[in-house]
CSV table of C-alpha atoms in Angstrom, one decimal:
chain,number,residue,atom,x,y,z
A,1,UNK,CA,148.0,85.5,63.5
A,2,UNK,CA,151.3,86.4,65.1
A,3,UNK,CA,154.4,88.4,64.1
A,4,UNK,CA,157.9,87.6,65.3
A,5,UNK,CA,158.4,89.4,68.6
A,6,UNK,CA,161.7,90.8,67.5
A,7,UNK,CA,160.1,92.7,64.6
A,8,UNK,CA,158.2,95.7,65.6
A,9,UNK,CA,155.3,96.8,63.5
A,10,UNK,CA,156.8,100.2,63.0
A,11,UNK,CA,159.9,98.9,61.3
A,12,UNK,CA,158.8,96.2,58.9
A,13,UNK,CA,156.8,95.9,55.8
A,14,UNK,CA,153.5,94.1,55.7
A,15,UNK,CA,153.6,91.3,58.4
A,16,UNK,CA,154.8,88.1,56.9
A,17,UNK,CA,152.0,86.2,58.6
A,18,UNK,CA,149.3,88.8,58.0
A,19,UNK,CA,145.8,87.6,58.7
A,20,UNK,CA,143.9,86.5,55.7
A,21,UNK,CA,140.6,87.9,56.8
A,22,UNK,CA,138.3,86.0,54.6
A,23,UNK,CA,139.6,82.7,56.1
A,24,UNK,CA,140.2,83.7,59.7
A,25,UNK,CA,136.8,85.5,60.1
A,26,UNK,CA,134.6,83.1,58.1
A,27,UNK,CA,133.0,81.5,61.2
A,28,UNK,CA,132.6,81.9,64.9
A,29,UNK,CA,135.1,79.0,65.5
A,30,UNK,CA,137.9,80.6,63.5
A,31,UNK,CA,137.2,84.1,64.9
A,32,UNK,CA,137.4,82.8,68.5
A,33,UNK,CA,140.6,81.0,67.7
A,34,UNK,CA,142.1,84.2,66.4
A,35,UNK,CA,141.2,86.0,69.6
A,36,UNK,CA,142.5,83.1,71.7
A,37,UNK,CA,145.9,83.6,69.9
A,38,UNK,CA,145.9,87.2,71.2
A,39,UNK,CA,145.7,86.0,74.8
A,40,UNK,CA,148.4,83.5,74.2
A,41,UNK,CA,150.5,86.4,72.8
A,42,UNK,CA,149.9,88.3,76.0
A,43,UNK,CA,151.2,85.4,78.1
A,44,UNK,CA,154.2,84.9,75.9
A,45,UNK,CA,155.2,88.5,75.6
A,46,UNK,CA,157.9,89.9,77.8
A,47,UNK,CA,156.0,92.8,79.3
A,48,UNK,CA,153.0,90.7,80.5
A,49,UNK,CA,154.3,87.2,81.2
A,50,UNK,CA,155.3,88.0,84.7
A,51,UNK,CA,158.9,87.0,84.2
A,52,UNK,CA,162.1,88.9,84.8
A,53,UNK,CA,161.5,91.3,81.8
A,54,UNK,CA,157.9,92.0,82.7
A,55,UNK,CA,156.1,95.1,83.8
A,56,UNK,CA,155.5,93.4,87.2
A,57,UNK,CA,159.2,92.9,87.9
A,58,UNK,CA,160.6,96.0,86.3
A,59,UNK,CA,158.0,98.1,88.1
A,60,UNK,CA,159.0,96.4,91.3
A,61,UNK,CA,162.7,97.3,90.7
A,62,UNK,CA,161.8,100.8,89.7
A,63,UNK,CA,159.8,101.4,92.9
A,64,UNK,CA,160.6,100.3,96.4
A,65,UNK,CA,159.4,96.7,96.3
A,66,UNK,CA,162.1,94.5,94.8
A,67,UNK,CA,165.9,94.0,95.1
A,68,UNK,CA,168.0,93.2,92.1
A,69,UNK,CA,170.6,90.4,92.3
A,70,UNK,CA,173.3,89.7,89.7
A,71,UNK,CA,171.6,86.8,88.1
A,72,UNK,CA,168.9,89.3,86.9
A,73,UNK,CA,171.3,90.8,84.4
A,74,UNK,CA,172.6,94.2,83.7
A,75,UNK,CA,169.4,95.3,81.9
A,76,UNK,CA,167.3,94.7,85.0
A,77,UNK,CA,169.9,96.5,87.1
A,78,UNK,CA,169.2,99.7,85.3
A,79,UNK,CA,165.6,99.6,86.4
A,80,UNK,CA,166.6,98.9,90.0
A,81,UNK,CA,169.0,101.9,90.0
A,82,UNK,CA,166.6,104.0,87.9
A,83,UNK,CA,169.5,104.6,85.5
A,84,UNK,CA,167.9,103.2,82.3
A,85,UNK,CA,169.6,103.9,79.0
A,86,UNK,CA,167.6,104.2,75.8
A,87,UNK,CA,169.4,101.2,74.3
A,88,UNK,CA,168.2,98.9,77.1
A,89,UNK,CA,166.7,95.8,75.5
A,90,UNK,CA,164.0,95.4,78.1
A,91,UNK,CA,162.7,98.8,77.3
A,92,UNK,CA,162.7,97.9,73.6
A,93,UNK,CA,160.8,94.7,74.4
A,94,UNK,CA,158.2,96.5,76.5
A,95,UNK,CA,157.6,99.1,73.7
A,96,UNK,CA,157.8,96.8,70.7
A,97,UNK,CA,155.8,93.9,72.2
A,98,UNK,CA,153.1,96.2,73.5
A,99,UNK,CA,152.6,97.6,70.0
A,100,UNK,CA,152.7,94.2,68.5
A,101,UNK,CA,149.7,93.2,70.8
A,102,UNK,CA,147.9,96.4,69.8
A,103,UNK,CA,148.5,95.5,66.1
A,104,UNK,CA,146.8,92.1,66.8
A,105,UNK,CA,143.9,93.7,68.5
A,106,UNK,CA,143.5,96.2,65.6
A,107,UNK,CA,143.6,93.3,63.2
A,108,UNK,CA,140.8,91.5,65.0
A,109,UNK,CA,138.7,94.7,65.0
A,110,UNK,CA,139.2,95.2,61.3
A,111,UNK,CA,138.6,91.6,60.5
A,112,UNK,CA,135.4,91.4,62.5
A,113,UNK,CA,134.1,94.7,61.0
A,114,UNK,CA,134.4,93.3,57.4
A,115,UNK,CA,133.3,89.7,58.1
A,116,UNK,CA,130.0,88.3,57.0
A,117,UNK,CA,130.6,84.8,58.4
A,118,UNK,CA,130.6,85.6,62.1
A,119,UNK,CA,127.4,85.7,64.1
A,120,UNK,CA,126.4,89.0,65.7
A,121,UNK,CA,126.7,87.7,69.2
A,122,UNK,CA,130.3,86.5,68.6
A,123,UNK,CA,131.2,89.6,66.7
A,124,UNK,CA,130.1,91.8,69.6
A,125,UNK,CA,131.9,89.8,72.2
A,126,UNK,CA,135.2,89.6,70.3
A,127,UNK,CA,135.0,93.2,69.3
A,128,UNK,CA,134.6,94.1,73.0
A,129,UNK,CA,137.5,91.9,74.0
A,130,UNK,CA,139.8,93.4,71.3
A,131,UNK,CA,138.8,96.9,72.4
A,132,UNK,CA,139.5,96.0,76.0
A,133,UNK,CA,142.9,94.5,75.2
A,134,UNK,CA,143.9,97.6,73.2
A,135,UNK,CA,142.8,99.8,76.1
A,136,UNK,CA,144.7,97.6,78.6
A,137,UNK,CA,148.0,97.8,76.6
A,138,UNK,CA,147.6,101.6,76.0
A,139,UNK,CA,147.1,102.1,79.8
A,140,UNK,CA,150.5,100.7,80.5
A,141,UNK,CA,152.2,102.4,77.6
A,142,UNK,CA,151.0,105.9,78.7
A,143,UNK,CA,151.9,105.3,82.3
A,144,UNK,CA,155.4,103.9,81.6
A,145,UNK,CA,156.4,106.3,78.8
A,146,UNK,CA,154.1,109.3,79.0
A,147,UNK,CA,153.0,110.6,75.6
A,148,UNK,CA,153.0,107.7,73.2
A,149,UNK,CA,151.8,107.0,69.6
A,150,UNK,CA,148.1,106.1,69.5
A,151,UNK,CA,147.6,103.3,66.9
A,152,UNK,CA,144.1,102.3,66.0
A,153,UNK,CA,144.6,100.5,62.6
A,154,UNK,CA,147.0,98.1,60.9
A,155,UNK,CA,148.2,100.5,58.2
A,156,UNK,CA,151.9,99.8,58.6
A,157,UNK,CA,153.1,102.5,56.2
A,158,UNK,CA,151.2,105.2,58.1
A,159,UNK,CA,152.2,103.7,61.5
A,160,UNK,CA,155.9,103.8,60.5
A,161,UNK,CA,155.8,107.7,60.7
A,162,UNK,CA,153.6,108.1,63.8
A,163,UNK,CA,154.1,110.9,66.4
A,164,UNK,CA,153.6,110.8,70.1
A,165,UNK,CA,150.1,111.7,71.1
A,166,UNK,CA,149.5,113.5,74.3
A,167,UNK,CA,148.5,111.6,77.5
A,168,UNK,CA,145.1,113.2,77.4
A,169,UNK,CA,144.5,111.9,73.8
A,170,UNK,CA,145.6,108.4,74.8
A,171,UNK,CA,143.4,108.4,77.9
A,172,UNK,CA,140.5,109.6,75.9
A,173,UNK,CA,140.9,106.7,73.5
A,174,UNK,CA,141.3,104.2,76.4
A,175,UNK,CA,138.0,105.5,77.9
A,176,UNK,CA,136.2,105.4,74.6
A,177,UNK,CA,137.5,101.8,74.0
A,178,UNK,CA,136.4,100.6,77.4
A,179,UNK,CA,132.9,102.2,77.2
A,180,UNK,CA,132.4,100.5,73.8
A,181,UNK,CA,133.7,97.2,75.1
A,182,UNK,CA,131.3,97.4,78.1
A,183,UNK,CA,128.4,97.7,75.7
A,184,UNK,CA,129.5,94.7,73.6
A,185,UNK,CA,130.8,92.0,76.0
A,186,UNK,CA,128.8,89.6,78.0
A,187,UNK,CA,128.3,90.1,81.8
A,188,UNK,CA,129.5,86.5,82.5
A,189,UNK,CA,132.3,84.3,81.3
A,190,UNK,CA,132.1,82.4,78.1
A,191,UNK,CA,135.2,80.3,78.4
A,192,UNK,CA,135.3,76.5,79.1
A,193,UNK,CA,134.1,75.8,82.6
A,194,UNK,CA,133.3,79.5,83.1
A,195,UNK,CA,137.0,80.2,83.8
A,196,UNK,CA,137.7,83.9,84.2
A,197,UNK,CA,140.4,83.9,81.5
A,198,UNK,CA,138.6,86.1,79.0
A,199,UNK,CA,137.4,89.6,80.0
A,200,UNK,CA,133.8,90.3,80.6
A,201,UNK,CA,131.8,93.6,80.8
A,202,UNK,CA,132.9,93.9,84.4
A,203,UNK,CA,136.6,93.7,83.4
A,204,UNK,CA,136.0,96.7,81.2
A,205,UNK,CA,134.3,98.5,84.1
A,206,UNK,CA,137.1,97.6,86.5
A,207,UNK,CA,139.8,99.0,84.3
A,208,UNK,CA,137.6,102.0,83.5
A,209,UNK,CA,137.4,102.7,87.3
A,210,UNK,CA,141.2,102.6,87.5
A,211,UNK,CA,141.5,104.9,84.5
A,212,UNK,CA,139.1,107.4,86.0
A,213,UNK,CA,141.1,107.3,89.2
A,214,UNK,CA,144.3,108.0,87.3
A,215,UNK,CA,142.7,110.9,85.4
A,216,UNK,CA,141.2,112.5,88.5
A,217,UNK,CA,137.5,111.9,87.7
A,218,UNK,CA,136.6,110.9,91.2
A,219,UNK,CA,132.8,110.7,90.7
A,220,UNK,CA,133.0,108.3,87.8
A,221,UNK,CA,135.8,106.2,89.4
A,222,UNK,CA,133.5,105.7,92.4
A,223,UNK,CA,130.6,104.8,90.2
A,224,UNK,CA,132.4,102.3,88.0
A,225,UNK,CA,134.0,100.6,91.0
A,226,UNK,CA,130.6,100.3,92.6
A,227,UNK,CA,129.2,98.6,89.6
A,228,UNK,CA,131.8,95.9,90.0
A,229,UNK,CA,131.6,95.6,93.8
A,230,UNK,CA,127.8,95.4,93.7
A,231,UNK,CA,127.9,92.4,91.2
A,232,UNK,CA,128.0,90.0,94.2
A,233,UNK,CA,126.6,87.1,92.2
A,234,UNK,CA,130.0,87.0,90.3
A,235,UNK,CA,132.5,88.7,92.7
A,236,UNK,CA,133.2,88.4,96.3
A,237,UNK,CA,136.3,88.9,98.4
A,238,UNK,CA,137.9,85.6,99.4
A,239,UNK,CA,138.1,85.2,103.1
A,240,UNK,CA,141.2,83.1,102.9
A,241,UNK,CA,144.1,85.1,101.6
A,242,UNK,CA,145.7,82.0,100.1
A,243,UNK,CA,142.6,81.4,97.9
A,244,UNK,CA,142.8,84.7,96.1
A,245,UNK,CA,145.3,83.7,93.4
A,246,UNK,CA,143.8,80.3,92.6
A,247,UNK,CA,142.1,79.7,89.3
A,248,UNK,CA,138.4,80.8,89.3
A,249,UNK,CA,138.9,82.7,92.5
A,250,UNK,CA,135.7,84.5,93.5
A,251,UNK,CA,137.8,87.7,93.7
A,252,UNK,CA,139.1,87.3,90.1
A,253,UNK,CA,137.8,89.7,87.5
A,254,UNK,CA,140.3,88.7,84.9
A,255,UNK,CA,143.0,86.0,85.0
A,256,UNK,CA,145.5,84.5,82.5
A,257,UNK,CA,145.9,80.8,82.3
A,258,UNK,CA,149.5,79.6,82.2
A,259,UNK,CA,150.7,78.4,78.8
A,260,UNK,CA,152.4,75.0,78.6
A,261,UNK,CA,152.9,74.7,82.4
A,262,UNK,CA,151.0,73.9,85.5
A,263,UNK,CA,152.3,76.9,87.4
A,264,UNK,CA,152.4,80.6,86.9
A,265,UNK,CA,155.4,82.7,85.9
A,266,UNK,CA,154.9,84.7,89.1
A,267,UNK,CA,155.5,81.5,91.1
A,268,UNK,CA,158.5,80.6,89.1
A,269,UNK,CA,160.0,84.1,89.2
A,270,UNK,CA,159.5,85.0,92.8
A,271,UNK,CA,159.5,81.8,95.0
A,272,UNK,CA,163.0,81.2,96.4
A,273,UNK,CA,164.4,77.8,97.2
A,274,UNK,CA,167.8,79.1,98.2
A,275,UNK,CA,169.7,82.5,98.1
A,276,UNK,CA,168.2,84.7,95.4
A,277,UNK,CA,170.0,84.8,92.1
A,278,UNK,CA,167.8,87.5,90.4
A,279,UNK,CA,165.2,89.1,92.6
A,280,UNK,CA,163.9,89.3,96.2
A,281,UNK,CA,161.7,91.5,98.3
A,282,UNK,CA,163.1,94.7,99.9
A,283,UNK,CA,163.5,94.3,103.7
A,284,UNK,CA,161.9,97.7,104.1
A,285,UNK,CA,158.7,96.5,102.5
A,286,UNK,CA,158.5,93.4,104.7
A,287,UNK,CA,159.3,95.3,107.9
A,288,UNK,CA,156.7,98.0,107.2
A,289,UNK,CA,153.6,95.8,107.6
A,290,UNK,CA,151.5,96.5,110.7
A,291,UNK,CA,151.8,93.9,113.5
A,292,UNK,CA,149.1,91.3,112.9
A,293,UNK,CA,148.8,91.8,109.2
A,294,UNK,CA,148.1,88.4,107.7
A,295,UNK,CA,149.3,89.6,104.3
A,296,UNK,CA,152.8,89.6,105.7
A,297,UNK,CA,152.4,86.1,107.2
A,298,UNK,CA,150.7,84.5,104.2
A,299,UNK,CA,152.0,86.5,101.2
A,300,UNK,CA,155.7,86.8,102.1
A,301,UNK,CA,158.2,84.1,103.0
A,302,UNK,CA,162.0,83.8,103.5
A,303,UNK,CA,165.0,81.7,103.1
A,304,UNK,CA,168.2,81.8,105.2
A,305,UNK,CA,171.7,81.7,103.8
A,306,UNK,CA,175.2,82.5,105.0
A,307,UNK,CA,174.7,86.0,103.4
A,308,UNK,CA,171.6,86.6,105.5
A,309,UNK,CA,167.8,86.2,105.3
A,310,UNK,CA,166.1,86.9,102.1
A,311,UNK,CA,162.4,87.6,101.6
A,312,UNK,CA,160.2,86.8,98.6
A,313,UNK,CA,156.6,87.3,97.5
A,314,UNK,CA,154.5,84.2,98.3
A,315,UNK,CA,151.1,85.2,96.8
A,316,UNK,CA,151.6,82.3,94.4
A,317,UNK,CA,152.5,79.0,96.0
A,318,UNK,CA,153.5,76.8,93.0
A,319,UNK,CA,156.6,77.0,90.9
A,320,UNK,CA,157.7,73.5,89.5
A,321,UNK,CA,156.6,70.8,87.1
A,322,UNK,CA,155.0,68.8,89.8
A,323,UNK,CA,152.6,71.7,90.6
A,324,UNK,CA,148.8,71.0,90.6
A,325,UNK,CA,147.8,73.7,88.2
A,326,UNK,CA,145.6,75.3,90.8
A,327,UNK,CA,146.8,78.9,90.2
A,328,UNK,CA,146.2,81.4,87.3
A,329,UNK,CA,147.9,84.7,86.9
A,330,UNK,CA,145.7,87.4,88.4
A,331,UNK,CA,145.3,90.6,86.3
A,332,UNK,CA,142.2,92.3,87.8
A,333,UNK,CA,140.7,91.6,91.1
A,334,UNK,CA,138.0,92.9,93.4
A,335,UNK,CA,140.2,94.2,96.2
A,336,UNK,CA,141.6,96.8,93.9
A,337,UNK,CA,138.1,98.1,93.2
A,338,UNK,CA,137.5,98.7,97.0
A,339,UNK,CA,140.8,100.6,97.1
A,340,UNK,CA,139.9,102.6,94.0
A,341,UNK,CA,136.5,103.5,95.5
A,342,UNK,CA,138.1,104.4,98.8
A,343,UNK,CA,140.4,106.9,97.2
A,344,UNK,CA,137.7,108.3,94.9
A,345,UNK,CA,135.5,108.8,97.9
A,346,UNK,CA,138.3,110.4,100.0
A,347,UNK,CA,139.0,112.9,97.1
A,348,UNK,CA,135.3,113.9,97.3
A,349,UNK,CA,135.4,114.4,101.0
A,350,UNK,CA,133.6,111.3,101.9
A,351,UNK,CA,135.9,110.3,104.7
A,352,UNK,CA,133.9,108.7,107.4
A,353,UNK,CA,130.7,106.7,108.0
A,354,UNK,CA,128.5,104.8,105.5
A,355,UNK,CA,129.6,104.9,101.8
A,356,UNK,CA,132.9,106.4,102.7
A,357,UNK,CA,136.7,105.8,102.2
A,358,UNK,CA,136.8,104.6,105.8
A,359,UNK,CA,134.2,101.9,105.0
A,360,UNK,CA,136.1,100.6,102.0
A,361,UNK,CA,139.5,100.4,103.5
A,362,UNK,CA,138.2,98.8,106.6
A,363,UNK,CA,136.8,95.9,104.5
A,364,UNK,CA,140.3,95.3,103.1
A,365,UNK,CA,142.0,95.8,106.5
A,366,UNK,CA,139.6,93.5,108.3
A,367,UNK,CA,140.1,90.8,105.7
A,368,UNK,CA,143.8,91.0,106.4
A,369,UNK,CA,143.2,90.5,110.1
A,370,UNK,CA,143.6,94.2,111.1
A,371,UNK,CA,141.3,96.4,113.1
A,372,UNK,CA,139.5,99.4,111.6
A,373,UNK,CA,141.4,102.4,110.7
A,374,UNK,CA,141.5,105.3,113.2
A,375,UNK,CA,142.4,108.1,110.8
A,376,UNK,CA,139.9,110.9,110.4
A,377,UNK,CA,141.6,113.7,108.5
A,378,UNK,CA,141.9,114.0,104.7
A,379,UNK,CA,145.8,113.9,104.7
A,380,UNK,CA,145.9,110.8,107.0
A,381,UNK,CA,143.2,109.1,105.0
A,382,UNK,CA,145.1,109.5,101.7
A,383,UNK,CA,148.2,108.1,103.4
A,384,UNK,CA,146.2,105.2,104.9
A,385,UNK,CA,144.8,104.3,101.4
A,386,UNK,CA,148.3,104.6,99.9
A,387,UNK,CA,149.6,102.1,102.6
A,388,UNK,CA,146.7,99.7,102.0
A,389,UNK,CA,147.4,99.7,98.2
A,390,UNK,CA,151.1,99.1,99.0
A,391,UNK,CA,150.4,96.0,101.2
A,392,UNK,CA,147.5,94.6,99.2
A,393,UNK,CA,148.8,95.0,95.7
A,394,UNK,CA,152.6,94.6,96.1
A,395,UNK,CA,154.4,92.9,93.1
A,396,UNK,CA,151.1,92.9,91.1
A,397,UNK,CA,151.3,94.6,87.7
A,398,UNK,CA,153.4,97.5,88.7
A,399,UNK,CA,150.8,99.1,91.0
A,400,UNK,CA,153.3,100.5,93.4
A,401,UNK,CA,155.4,102.2,90.7
A,402,UNK,CA,152.4,103.7,89.1
A,403,UNK,CA,150.9,104.9,92.4
A,404,UNK,CA,154.1,106.6,93.5
A,405,UNK,CA,154.2,108.6,90.2
A,406,UNK,CA,150.5,109.5,89.9
A,407,UNK,CA,150.4,110.7,93.6
A,408,UNK,CA,153.6,112.7,93.2
A,409,UNK,CA,155.3,110.6,95.8
A,410,UNK,CA,158.1,109.1,93.8
A,411,UNK,CA,160.6,111.8,94.6
A,412,UNK,CA,159.9,111.8,98.3
A,413,UNK,CA,160.2,108.1,98.7
A,414,UNK,CA,162.7,106.9,96.1
A,415,UNK,CA,165.2,109.7,96.6
A,416,UNK,CA,165.8,108.3,100.0
A,417,UNK,CA,166.5,104.8,98.6
A,418,UNK,CA,168.3,105.4,95.4
A,419,UNK,CA,171.4,107.7,95.2
A,420,UNK,CA,171.0,108.4,91.5
A,421,UNK,CA,167.3,109.2,91.5
A,422,UNK,CA,166.1,112.0,89.3
A,423,UNK,CA,162.7,113.4,88.7
A,424,UNK,CA,163.1,112.5,85.0
A,425,UNK,CA,163.2,108.8,86.0
A,426,UNK,CA,159.4,108.7,86.4
A,427,UNK,CA,159.0,107.9,82.7
A,428,UNK,CA,161.1,105.3,80.9
A,429,UNK,CA,163.0,106.3,77.8
A,430,UNK,CA,161.7,105.9,74.3
A,431,UNK,CA,163.8,103.1,72.8
A,432,UNK,CA,166.8,104.4,70.8
A,433,UNK,CA,166.0,102.0,68.0
A,434,UNK,CA,162.6,103.5,67.5
A,435,UNK,CA,164.0,107.0,67.4
A,436,UNK,CA,166.4,106.0,64.7
A,437,UNK,CA,163.7,104.3,62.6
A,438,UNK,CA,161.1,107.1,63.0
A,439,UNK,CA,162.3,110.7,63.0
A,440,UNK,CA,158.9,111.9,64.1
A,441,UNK,CA,159.4,110.4,67.6
A,442,UNK,CA,161.0,112.5,70.4
A,443,UNK,CA,162.8,111.3,73.5
A,444,UNK,CA,161.7,111.9,77.1
A,445,UNK,CA,163.6,114.5,79.1
A,446,UNK,CA,166.8,113.3,80.8
A,447,UNK,CA,167.7,110.6,78.3
């Protein structure tokens, strides 16, 4: 089912563990096992495992969330200083392992389409899941690198000579995949004990709401977010902030279950027991919370050392072998949908009153222990939403990095923090190795 993570699909011949479709897809049981291997691959891949080489951490370094320390290595330092070179191995890992996961999703789709041994119900569900995964990976590729190759099959010879598709083309494919996934996946959760570790129809709708927001389709972004928010039988905001990141949280739309451990990589990566060796929170972030914001009190913590006080994200509470296994990695959650809808409504001029941006951000603010917003003008409302996203979603899946870029705020904010900041730093470089292998690929400006 898997390829070696160090071999990218664009540079090798037929994968040496290529799926034998008539065996893997001869029953519901084997087909489900093949899809389960994809989720394991996500959790074991550098970009998505929430460790030091992940999109979460690298996005935090690239933006104004995290501070790099020497134990993080020189590769991570380049993200922190926004001085990435195209030979950076973390860039190569993000690119290569994302396309490895897309290969796996494409292999599932092709295998299911040709199988006669899988029931229709299972075929639809797994097809939807594979389409969702492909869309999810492509979303991060297009936001981190800009124009990227759009791969929709497992033809390794053709894929070795791909070109970069425009961001519009990639987003169109993402939208098509998510719409198709919505029509195929179940509304509820099919995993053991109804754990939320496989995406449902509402995961597709939640990601589609985000995609519409990023592409400026405010009406559809509001509509998709509303579909998720209104599904109150499945999703509700947790009243206790410390319950949000626990497994099977009512707020969870999609989570990932830790592999071979009782704690999440987020907990292991972020929680400090002494002076930081690799990563900590920026003081500026911690100090910018409003007075009385429970997110600061419950989602950040600190350690004292001779060198000073160091803050760290404390959304996840467990990090060691004696952990209880009570937490799963959160990928999509309900609070983001309220913030998506707030922004989409503000862009349509729905600022105040019922069914407005004000209504949605007040729900998030009140849950954090804050009073209602007092802003009334469009400019102030957009800034208020930006701040709520900053404090609600910090260190989760690169949200802050992507928000600064899509809202054209990266230059204004990061140029004040980083002496070497350049407008070209908003997209990561295409890995040098890939350019050498495939002459049809081109480099991003500034690299």
